[in-house]
PDB file of C-alpha atoms in Angstrom:
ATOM      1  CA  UNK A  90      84.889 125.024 124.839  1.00 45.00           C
ATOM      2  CA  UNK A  91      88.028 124.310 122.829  1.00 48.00           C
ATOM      3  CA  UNK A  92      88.704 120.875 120.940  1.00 50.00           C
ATOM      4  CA  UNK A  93      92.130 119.949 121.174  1.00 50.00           C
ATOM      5  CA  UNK A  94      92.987 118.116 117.811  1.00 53.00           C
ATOM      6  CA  UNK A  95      95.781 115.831 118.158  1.00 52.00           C
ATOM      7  CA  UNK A  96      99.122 116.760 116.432  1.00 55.00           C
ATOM      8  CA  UNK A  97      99.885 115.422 112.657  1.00 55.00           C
ATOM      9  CA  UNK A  98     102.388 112.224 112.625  1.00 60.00           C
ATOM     10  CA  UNK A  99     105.852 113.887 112.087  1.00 67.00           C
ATOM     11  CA  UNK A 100     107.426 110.984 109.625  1.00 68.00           C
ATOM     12  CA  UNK A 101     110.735 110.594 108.378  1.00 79.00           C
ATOM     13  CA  UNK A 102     111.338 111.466 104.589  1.00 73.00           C
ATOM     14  CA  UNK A 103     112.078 107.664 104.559  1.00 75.00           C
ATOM     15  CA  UNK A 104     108.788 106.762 106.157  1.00 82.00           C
ATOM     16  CA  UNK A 105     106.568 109.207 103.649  1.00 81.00           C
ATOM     17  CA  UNK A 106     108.234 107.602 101.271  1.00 85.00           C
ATOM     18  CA  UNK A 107     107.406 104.007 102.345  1.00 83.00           C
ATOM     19  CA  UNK A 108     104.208 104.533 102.838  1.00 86.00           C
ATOM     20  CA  UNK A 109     103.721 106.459  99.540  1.00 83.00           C
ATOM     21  CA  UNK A 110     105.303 103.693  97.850  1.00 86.00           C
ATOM     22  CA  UNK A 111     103.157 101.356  99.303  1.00 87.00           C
ATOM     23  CA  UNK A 112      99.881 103.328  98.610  1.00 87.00           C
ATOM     24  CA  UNK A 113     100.758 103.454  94.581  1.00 84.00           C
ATOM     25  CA  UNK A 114     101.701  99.329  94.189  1.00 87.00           C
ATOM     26  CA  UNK A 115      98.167  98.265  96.074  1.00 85.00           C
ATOM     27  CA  UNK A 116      96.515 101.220  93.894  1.00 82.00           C
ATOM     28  CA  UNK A 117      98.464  99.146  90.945  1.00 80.00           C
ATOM     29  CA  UNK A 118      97.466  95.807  92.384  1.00 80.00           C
ATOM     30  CA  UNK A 119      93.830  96.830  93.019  1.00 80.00           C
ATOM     31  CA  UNK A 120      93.276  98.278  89.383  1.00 75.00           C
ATOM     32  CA  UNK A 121      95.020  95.269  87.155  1.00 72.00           C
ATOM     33  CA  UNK A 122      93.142  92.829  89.169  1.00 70.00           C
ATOM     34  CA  UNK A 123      89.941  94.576  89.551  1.00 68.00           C
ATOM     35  CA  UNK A 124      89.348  94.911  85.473  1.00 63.00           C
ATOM     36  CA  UNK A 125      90.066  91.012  85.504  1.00 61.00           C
ATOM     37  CA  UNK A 126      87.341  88.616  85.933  1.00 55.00           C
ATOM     38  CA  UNK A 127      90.013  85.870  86.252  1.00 61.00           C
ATOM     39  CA  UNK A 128      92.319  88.353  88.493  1.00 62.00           C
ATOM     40  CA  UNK A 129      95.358  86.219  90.247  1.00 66.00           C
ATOM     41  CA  UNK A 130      95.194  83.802  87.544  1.00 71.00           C
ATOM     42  CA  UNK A 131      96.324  85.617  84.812  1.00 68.00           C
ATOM     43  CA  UNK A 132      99.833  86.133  86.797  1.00 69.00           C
ATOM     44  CA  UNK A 133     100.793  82.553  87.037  1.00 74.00           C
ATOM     45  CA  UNK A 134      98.659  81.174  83.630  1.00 73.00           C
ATOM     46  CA  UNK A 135     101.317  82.717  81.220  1.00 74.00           C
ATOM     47  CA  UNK A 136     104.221  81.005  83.202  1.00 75.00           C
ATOM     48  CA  UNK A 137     102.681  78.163  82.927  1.00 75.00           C
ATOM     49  CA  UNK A 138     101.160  77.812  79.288  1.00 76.00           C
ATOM     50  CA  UNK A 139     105.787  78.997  78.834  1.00 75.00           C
ATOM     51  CA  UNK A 140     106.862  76.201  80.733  1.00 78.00           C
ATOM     52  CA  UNK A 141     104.308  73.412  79.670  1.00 78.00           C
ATOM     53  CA  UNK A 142     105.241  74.248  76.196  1.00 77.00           C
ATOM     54  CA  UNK A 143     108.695  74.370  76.829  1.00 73.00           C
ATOM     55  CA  UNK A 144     108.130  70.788  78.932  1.00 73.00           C
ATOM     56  CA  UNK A 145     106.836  69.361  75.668  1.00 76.00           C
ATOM     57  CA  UNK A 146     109.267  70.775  72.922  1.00 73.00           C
ATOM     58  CA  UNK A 147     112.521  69.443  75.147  1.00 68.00           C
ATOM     59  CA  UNK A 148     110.631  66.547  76.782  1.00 68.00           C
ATOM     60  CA  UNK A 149     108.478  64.658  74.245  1.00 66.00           C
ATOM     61  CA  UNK A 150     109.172  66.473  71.083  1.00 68.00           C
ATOM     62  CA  UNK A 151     112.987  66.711  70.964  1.00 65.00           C
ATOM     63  CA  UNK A 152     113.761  64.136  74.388  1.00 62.00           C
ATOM     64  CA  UNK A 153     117.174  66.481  74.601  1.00 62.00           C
ATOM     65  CA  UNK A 154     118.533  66.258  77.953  1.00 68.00           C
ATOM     66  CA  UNK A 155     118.648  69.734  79.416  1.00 71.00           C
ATOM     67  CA  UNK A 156     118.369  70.970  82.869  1.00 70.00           C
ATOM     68  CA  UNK A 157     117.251  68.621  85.512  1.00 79.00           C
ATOM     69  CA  UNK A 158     114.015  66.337  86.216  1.00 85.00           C
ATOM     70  CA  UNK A 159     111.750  66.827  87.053  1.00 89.00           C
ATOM     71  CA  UNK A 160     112.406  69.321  84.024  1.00 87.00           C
ATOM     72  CA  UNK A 161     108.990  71.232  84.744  1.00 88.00           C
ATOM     73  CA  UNK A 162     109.921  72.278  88.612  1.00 92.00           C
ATOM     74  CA  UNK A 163     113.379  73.431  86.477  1.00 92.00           C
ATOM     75  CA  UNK A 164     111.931  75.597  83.938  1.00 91.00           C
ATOM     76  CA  UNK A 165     109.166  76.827  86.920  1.00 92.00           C
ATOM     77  CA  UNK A 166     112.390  77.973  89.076  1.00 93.00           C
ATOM     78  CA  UNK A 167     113.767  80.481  86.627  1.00 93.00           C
ATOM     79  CA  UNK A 168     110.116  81.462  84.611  1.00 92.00           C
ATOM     80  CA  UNK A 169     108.525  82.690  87.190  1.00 93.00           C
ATOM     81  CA  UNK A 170     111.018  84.735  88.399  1.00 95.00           C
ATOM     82  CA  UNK A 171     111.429  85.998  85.065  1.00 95.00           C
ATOM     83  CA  UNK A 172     108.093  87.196  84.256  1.00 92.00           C
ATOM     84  CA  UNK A 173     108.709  89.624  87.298  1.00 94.00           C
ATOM     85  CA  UNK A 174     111.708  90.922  86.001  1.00 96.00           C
ATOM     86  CA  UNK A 175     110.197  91.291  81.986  1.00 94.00           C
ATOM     87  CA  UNK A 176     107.090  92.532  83.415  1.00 92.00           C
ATOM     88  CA  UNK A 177     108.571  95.409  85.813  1.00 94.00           C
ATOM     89  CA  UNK A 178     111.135  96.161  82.903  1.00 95.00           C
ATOM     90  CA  UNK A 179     108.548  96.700  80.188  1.00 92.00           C
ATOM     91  CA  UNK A 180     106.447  98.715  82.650  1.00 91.00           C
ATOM     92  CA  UNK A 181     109.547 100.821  83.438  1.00 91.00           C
ATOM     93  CA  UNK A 182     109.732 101.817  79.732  1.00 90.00           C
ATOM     94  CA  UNK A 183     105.963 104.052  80.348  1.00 87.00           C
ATOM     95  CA  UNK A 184     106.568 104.598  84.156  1.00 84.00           C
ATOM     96  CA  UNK A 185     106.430 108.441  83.166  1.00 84.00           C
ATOM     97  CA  UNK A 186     104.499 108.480  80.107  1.00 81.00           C
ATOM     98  CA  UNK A 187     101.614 106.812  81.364  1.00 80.00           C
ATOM     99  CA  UNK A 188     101.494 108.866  84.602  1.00 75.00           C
ATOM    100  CA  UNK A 189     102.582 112.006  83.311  1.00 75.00           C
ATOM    101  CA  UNK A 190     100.644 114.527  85.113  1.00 76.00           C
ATOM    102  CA  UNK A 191     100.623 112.726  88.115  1.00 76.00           C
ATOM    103  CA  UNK A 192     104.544 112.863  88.154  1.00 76.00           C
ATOM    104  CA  UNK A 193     104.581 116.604  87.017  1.00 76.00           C
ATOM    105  CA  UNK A 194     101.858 117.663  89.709  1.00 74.00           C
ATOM    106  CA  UNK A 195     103.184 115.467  93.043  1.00 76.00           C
ATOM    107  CA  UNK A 196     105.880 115.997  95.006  1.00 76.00           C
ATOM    108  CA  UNK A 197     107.232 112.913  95.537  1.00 77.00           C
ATOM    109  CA  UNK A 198     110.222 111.895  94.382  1.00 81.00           C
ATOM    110  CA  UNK A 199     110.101 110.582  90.934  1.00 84.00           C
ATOM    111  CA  UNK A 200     112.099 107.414  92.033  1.00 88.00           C
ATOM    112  CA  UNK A 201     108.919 105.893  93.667  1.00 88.00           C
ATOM    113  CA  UNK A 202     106.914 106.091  89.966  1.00 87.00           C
ATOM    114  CA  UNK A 203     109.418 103.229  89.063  1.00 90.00           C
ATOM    115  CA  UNK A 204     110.057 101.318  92.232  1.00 91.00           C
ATOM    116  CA  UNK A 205     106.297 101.157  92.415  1.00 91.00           C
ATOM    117  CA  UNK A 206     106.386  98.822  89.124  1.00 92.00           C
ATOM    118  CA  UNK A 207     109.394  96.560  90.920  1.00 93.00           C
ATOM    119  CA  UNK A 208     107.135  96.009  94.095  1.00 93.00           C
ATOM    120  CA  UNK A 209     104.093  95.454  92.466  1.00 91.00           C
ATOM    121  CA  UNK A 210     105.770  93.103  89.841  1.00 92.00           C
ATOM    122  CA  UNK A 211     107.680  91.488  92.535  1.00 93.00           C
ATOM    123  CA  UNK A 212     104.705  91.104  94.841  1.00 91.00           C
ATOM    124  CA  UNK A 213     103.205  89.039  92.058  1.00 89.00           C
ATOM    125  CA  UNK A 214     106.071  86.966  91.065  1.00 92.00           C
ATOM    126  CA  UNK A 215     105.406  86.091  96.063  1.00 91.00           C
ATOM    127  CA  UNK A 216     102.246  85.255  94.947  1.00 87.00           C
ATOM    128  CA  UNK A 217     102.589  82.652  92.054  1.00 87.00           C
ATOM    129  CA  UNK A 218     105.211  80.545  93.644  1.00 90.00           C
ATOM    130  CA  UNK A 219     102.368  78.235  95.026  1.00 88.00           C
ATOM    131  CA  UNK A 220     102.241  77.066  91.812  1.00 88.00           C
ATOM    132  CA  UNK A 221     105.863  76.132  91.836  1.00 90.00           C
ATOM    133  CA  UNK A 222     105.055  74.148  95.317  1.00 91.00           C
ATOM    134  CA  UNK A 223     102.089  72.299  93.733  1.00 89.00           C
ATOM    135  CA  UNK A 224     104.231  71.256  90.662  1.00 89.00           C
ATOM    136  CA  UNK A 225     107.229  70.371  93.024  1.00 91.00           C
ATOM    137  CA  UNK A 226     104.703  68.285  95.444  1.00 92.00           C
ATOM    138  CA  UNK A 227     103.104  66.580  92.735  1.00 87.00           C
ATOM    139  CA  UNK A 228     106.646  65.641  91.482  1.00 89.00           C
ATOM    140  CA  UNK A 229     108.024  64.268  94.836  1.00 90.00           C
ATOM    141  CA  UNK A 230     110.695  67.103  94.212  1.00 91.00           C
ATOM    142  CA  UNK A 231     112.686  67.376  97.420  1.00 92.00           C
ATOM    143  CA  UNK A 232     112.830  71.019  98.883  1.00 92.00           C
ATOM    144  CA  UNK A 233     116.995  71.259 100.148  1.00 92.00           C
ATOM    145  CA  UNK A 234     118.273  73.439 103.009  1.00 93.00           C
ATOM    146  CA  UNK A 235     119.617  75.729 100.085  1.00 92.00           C
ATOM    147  CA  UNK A 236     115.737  77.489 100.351  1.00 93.00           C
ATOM    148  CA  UNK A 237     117.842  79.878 102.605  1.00 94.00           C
ATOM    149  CA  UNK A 238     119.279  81.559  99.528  1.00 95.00           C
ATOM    150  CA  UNK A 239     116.022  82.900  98.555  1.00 94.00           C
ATOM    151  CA  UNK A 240     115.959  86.045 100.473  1.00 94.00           C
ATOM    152  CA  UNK A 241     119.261  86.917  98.761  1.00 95.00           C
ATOM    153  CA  UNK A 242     117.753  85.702  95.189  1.00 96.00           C
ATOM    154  CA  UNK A 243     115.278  88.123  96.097  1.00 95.00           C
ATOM    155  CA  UNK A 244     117.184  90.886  97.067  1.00 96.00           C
ATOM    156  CA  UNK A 245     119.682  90.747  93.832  1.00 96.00           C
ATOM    157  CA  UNK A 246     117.222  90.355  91.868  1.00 96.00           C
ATOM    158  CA  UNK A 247     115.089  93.875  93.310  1.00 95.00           C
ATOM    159  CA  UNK A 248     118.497  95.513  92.649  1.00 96.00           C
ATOM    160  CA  UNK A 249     118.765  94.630  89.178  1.00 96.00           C
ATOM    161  CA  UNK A 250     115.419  95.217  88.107  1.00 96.00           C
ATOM    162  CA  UNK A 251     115.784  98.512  90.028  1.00 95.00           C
ATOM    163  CA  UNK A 252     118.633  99.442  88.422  1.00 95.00           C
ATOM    164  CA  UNK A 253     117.771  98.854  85.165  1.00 95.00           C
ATOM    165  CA  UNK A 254     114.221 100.551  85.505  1.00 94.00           C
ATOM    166  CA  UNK A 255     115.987 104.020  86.354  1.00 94.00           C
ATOM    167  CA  UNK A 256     117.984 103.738  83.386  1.00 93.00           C
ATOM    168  CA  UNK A 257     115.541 103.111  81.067  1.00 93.00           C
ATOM    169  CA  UNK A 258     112.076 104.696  82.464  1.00 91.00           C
ATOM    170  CA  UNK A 259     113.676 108.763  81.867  1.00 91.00           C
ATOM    171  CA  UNK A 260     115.888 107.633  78.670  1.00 91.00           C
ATOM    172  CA  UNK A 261     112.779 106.485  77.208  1.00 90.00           C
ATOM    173  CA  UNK A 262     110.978 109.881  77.319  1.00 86.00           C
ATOM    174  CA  UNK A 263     113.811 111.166  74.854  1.00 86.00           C
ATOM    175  CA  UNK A 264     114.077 107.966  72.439  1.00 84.00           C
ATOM    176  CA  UNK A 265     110.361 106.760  72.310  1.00 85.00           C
ATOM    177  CA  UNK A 266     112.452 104.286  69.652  1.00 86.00           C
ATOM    178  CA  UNK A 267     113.867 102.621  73.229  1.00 88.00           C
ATOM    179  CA  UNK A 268     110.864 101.305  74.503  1.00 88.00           C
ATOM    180  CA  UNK A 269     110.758  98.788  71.403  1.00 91.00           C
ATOM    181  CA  UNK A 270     114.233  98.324  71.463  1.00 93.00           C
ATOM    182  CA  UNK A 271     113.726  97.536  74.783  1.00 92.00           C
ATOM    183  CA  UNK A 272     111.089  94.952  74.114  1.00 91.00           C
ATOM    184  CA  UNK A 273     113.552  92.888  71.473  1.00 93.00           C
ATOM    185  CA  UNK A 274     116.234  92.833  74.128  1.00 93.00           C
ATOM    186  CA  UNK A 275     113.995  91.499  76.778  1.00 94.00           C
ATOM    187  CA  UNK A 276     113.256  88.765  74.070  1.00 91.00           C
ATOM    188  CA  UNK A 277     117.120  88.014  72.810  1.00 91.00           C
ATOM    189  CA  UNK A 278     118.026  87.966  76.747  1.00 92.00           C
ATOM    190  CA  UNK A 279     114.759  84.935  77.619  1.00 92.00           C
ATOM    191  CA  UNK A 280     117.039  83.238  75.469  1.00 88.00           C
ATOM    192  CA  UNK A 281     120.598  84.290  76.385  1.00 89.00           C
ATOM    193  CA  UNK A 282     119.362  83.538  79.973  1.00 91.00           C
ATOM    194  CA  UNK A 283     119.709  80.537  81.797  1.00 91.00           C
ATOM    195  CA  UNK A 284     116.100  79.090  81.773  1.00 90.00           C
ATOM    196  CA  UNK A 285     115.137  76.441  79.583  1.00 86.00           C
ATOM    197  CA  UNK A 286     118.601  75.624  80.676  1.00 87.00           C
ATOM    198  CA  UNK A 287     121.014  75.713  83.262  1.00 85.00           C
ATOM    199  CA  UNK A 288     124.292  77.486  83.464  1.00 84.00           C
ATOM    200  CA  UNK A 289     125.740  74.047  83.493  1.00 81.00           C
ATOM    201  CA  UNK A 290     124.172  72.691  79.790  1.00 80.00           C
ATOM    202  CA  UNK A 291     126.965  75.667  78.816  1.00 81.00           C
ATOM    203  CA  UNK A 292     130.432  74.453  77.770  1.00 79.00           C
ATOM    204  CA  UNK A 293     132.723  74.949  80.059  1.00 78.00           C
ATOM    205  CA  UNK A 294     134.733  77.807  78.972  1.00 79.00           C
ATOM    206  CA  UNK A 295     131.308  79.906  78.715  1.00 79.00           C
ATOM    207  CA  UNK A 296     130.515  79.168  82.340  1.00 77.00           C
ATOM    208  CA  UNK A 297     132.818  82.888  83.426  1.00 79.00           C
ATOM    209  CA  UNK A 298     131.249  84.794  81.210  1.00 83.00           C
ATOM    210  CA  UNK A 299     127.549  83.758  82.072  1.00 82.00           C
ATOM    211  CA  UNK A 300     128.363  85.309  85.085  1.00 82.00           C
ATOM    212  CA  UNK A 301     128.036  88.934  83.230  1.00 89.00           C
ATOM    213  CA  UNK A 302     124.108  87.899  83.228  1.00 92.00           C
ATOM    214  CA  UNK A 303     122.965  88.736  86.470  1.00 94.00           C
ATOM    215  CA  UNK A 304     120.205  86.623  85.526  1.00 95.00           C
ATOM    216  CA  UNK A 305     122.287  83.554  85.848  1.00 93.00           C
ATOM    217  CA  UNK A 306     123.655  83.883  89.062  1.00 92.00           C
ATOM    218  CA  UNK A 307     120.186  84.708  90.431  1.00 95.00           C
ATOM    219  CA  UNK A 308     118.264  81.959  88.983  1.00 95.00           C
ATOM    220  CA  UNK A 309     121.242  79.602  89.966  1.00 94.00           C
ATOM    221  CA  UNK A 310     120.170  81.190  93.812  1.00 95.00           C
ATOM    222  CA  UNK A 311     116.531  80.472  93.025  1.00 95.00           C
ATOM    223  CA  UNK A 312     117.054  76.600  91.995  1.00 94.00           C
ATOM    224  CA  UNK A 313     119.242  75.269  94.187  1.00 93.00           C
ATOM    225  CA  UNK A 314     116.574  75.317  96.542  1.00 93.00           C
ATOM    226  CA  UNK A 315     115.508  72.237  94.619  1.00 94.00           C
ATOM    227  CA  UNK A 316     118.455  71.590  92.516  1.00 93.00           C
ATOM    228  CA  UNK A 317     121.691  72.524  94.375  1.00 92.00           C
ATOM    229  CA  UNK A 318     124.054  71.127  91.582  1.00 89.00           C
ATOM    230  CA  UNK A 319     123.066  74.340  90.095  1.00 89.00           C
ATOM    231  CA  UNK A 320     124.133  76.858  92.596  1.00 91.00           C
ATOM    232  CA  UNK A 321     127.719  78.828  90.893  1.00 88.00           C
ATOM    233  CA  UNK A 322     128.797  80.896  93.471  1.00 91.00           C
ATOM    234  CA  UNK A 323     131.563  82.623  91.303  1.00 89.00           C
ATOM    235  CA  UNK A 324     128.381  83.058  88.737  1.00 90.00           C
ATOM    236  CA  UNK A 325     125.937  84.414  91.539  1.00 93.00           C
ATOM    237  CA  UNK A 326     129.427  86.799  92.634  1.00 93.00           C
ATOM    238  CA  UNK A 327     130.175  88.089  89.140  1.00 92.00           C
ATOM    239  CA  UNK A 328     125.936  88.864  88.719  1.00 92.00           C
ATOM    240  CA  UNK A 329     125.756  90.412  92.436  1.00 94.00           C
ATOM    241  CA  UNK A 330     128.482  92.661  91.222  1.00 94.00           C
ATOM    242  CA  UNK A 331     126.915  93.315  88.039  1.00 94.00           C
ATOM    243  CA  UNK A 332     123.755  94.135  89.972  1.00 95.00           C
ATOM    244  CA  UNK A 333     125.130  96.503  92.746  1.00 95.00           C
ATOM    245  CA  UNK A 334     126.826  98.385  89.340  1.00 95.00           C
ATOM    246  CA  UNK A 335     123.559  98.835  86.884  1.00 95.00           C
ATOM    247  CA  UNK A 336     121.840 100.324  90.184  1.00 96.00           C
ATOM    248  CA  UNK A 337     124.738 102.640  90.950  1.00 96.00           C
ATOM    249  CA  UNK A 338     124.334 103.689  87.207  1.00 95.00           C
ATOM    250  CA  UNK A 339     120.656 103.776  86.899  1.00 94.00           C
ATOM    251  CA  UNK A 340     120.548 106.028  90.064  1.00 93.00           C
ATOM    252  CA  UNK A 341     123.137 108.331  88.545  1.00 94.00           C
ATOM    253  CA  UNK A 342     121.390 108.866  85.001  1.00 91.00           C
ATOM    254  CA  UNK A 343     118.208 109.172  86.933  1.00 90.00           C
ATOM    255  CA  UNK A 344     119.294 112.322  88.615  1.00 89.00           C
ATOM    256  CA  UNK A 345     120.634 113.549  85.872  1.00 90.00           C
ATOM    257  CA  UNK A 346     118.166 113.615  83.639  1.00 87.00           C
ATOM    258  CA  UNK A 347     114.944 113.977  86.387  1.00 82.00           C
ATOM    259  CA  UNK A 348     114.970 117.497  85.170  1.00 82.00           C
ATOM    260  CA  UNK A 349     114.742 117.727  81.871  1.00 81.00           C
ATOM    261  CA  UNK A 350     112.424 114.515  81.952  1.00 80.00           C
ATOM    262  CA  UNK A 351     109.983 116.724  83.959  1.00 77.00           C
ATOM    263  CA  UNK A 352     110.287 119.519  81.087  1.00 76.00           C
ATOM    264  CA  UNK A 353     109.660 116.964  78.405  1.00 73.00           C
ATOM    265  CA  UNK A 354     106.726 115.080  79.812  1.00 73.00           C
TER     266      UNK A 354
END
């Protein structure tokens, strides 16, 4: 008596590599919060010990009037976002070094062992904004119809971290000096980013070039859910650009060097 076996799914290259993708950020997700005892906490604790000390330096300390109040809901707005975007850039820097034999031995394309680090990273940056709604509850901070822009905050945003994660994950493998050069320009641009301010505190004249920080423009999107004086569109335009262009490049110098990244590793 025969068994008939029922045929193998016949997916899509796009569909294998969905689902692949998906497979390696819950593997991710599964083994940074399984180690933990703590586990979810640790991704919204450091945002918050950053913004409470930032609350008390510009709020009790100095009393200098930047931003808008309730100035912890501000900070919260553009931090938390921000730890996604440091996080899944300083991951990008080992993408291939730390899972070098896997990425020598599959078959699937190299582009997922980065995009992996911007879902997971993202994914966690979904899952601490209840602590963004508790601080904004407890604060009688209105929520404004301007929450619609968060989808597109989101979507920028996963271009730009894309982008720059294919530039730097296969550069890296050549100039190990890049990772902590990497690291210090993650630090000067916390800084050079609108989030202990706003693109407004800027003088005027500054407010164009701000723009060049993608950052800006997609923090702007993120906070005029709650403050929509700070929503720039020409800002959010000039970053949205700026994103779209990092991607096209990061994709380009990806493929160029996939090769000889695979030789090296």
């Amino acid at each position: 008596m025969s068994v008939s076996h029922s045929p193998r799914p016949q997916w899509t290259p796009f569909e294998r590599y969905r689902r692949s993708l998906w497979l390696l950020t819950v593997r991710d997700l599964r083994v940074r919060y399984s180690t933990s005892a703590l586990g979810y906490v640790w991704s919204v604790l450091d945002p918050l010990v950053m913004a409470t000390i930032y609350w008390f330096v510009f709020t009790q300390v100095f009393d200098r009037p930047v931003g808008e109040q309730p100035y912890i809901v501000f900070l919260l707005t553009a931090l938390l976002p921000w730890m996604w975007f440091n996080g899944a850039i300083s991951d990008s820097t080992r993408a291939f070094i730390r899972d070098a034999k896997l990425v020598r031995s599959t078959k699937l394309p190299r582009t997922i062992w980065v995009n992996r680090i911007v879902l997971s990273k993202g994914i966690e940056f979904v899952a601490s904004l209840p602590v963004l709604a508790i601080f904004a509850i407890a604060t009688g901070t209105p929520l404004h119809w301007q929450v619609v822009f968060f989808p597109l905050a989101l979507l920028l945003q996963g271009i730009l971290v894309m982008g720059i994660g294919l530039l730097v994950a296969p550069l890296v493998v050549f100039f190990r000096d890049l990772e902590r050069a990497t690291k210090l320009a993650l630090r000067f641009l916390f800084y050079a980013s609108p989030i202990i301010y706003g693109v407004s505190d800027l003088p005027e004249n500054l407010h164009f070039w701000a723009g060049f920080n993608p950052l800006a423009g997609i923090f702007s999107l993120y906070r005029a859910a709650f403050f929509p004086a700070q929503l720039d569109w020409g800002v959010v335009a000039i970053g949205a650009v700026m994103s779209v262009v990092l991607l096209v490049v990061g994709i380009l110098v990806f493929k160029r060097t996939e090769r000889a990244v695979l030789k090296e590793i």
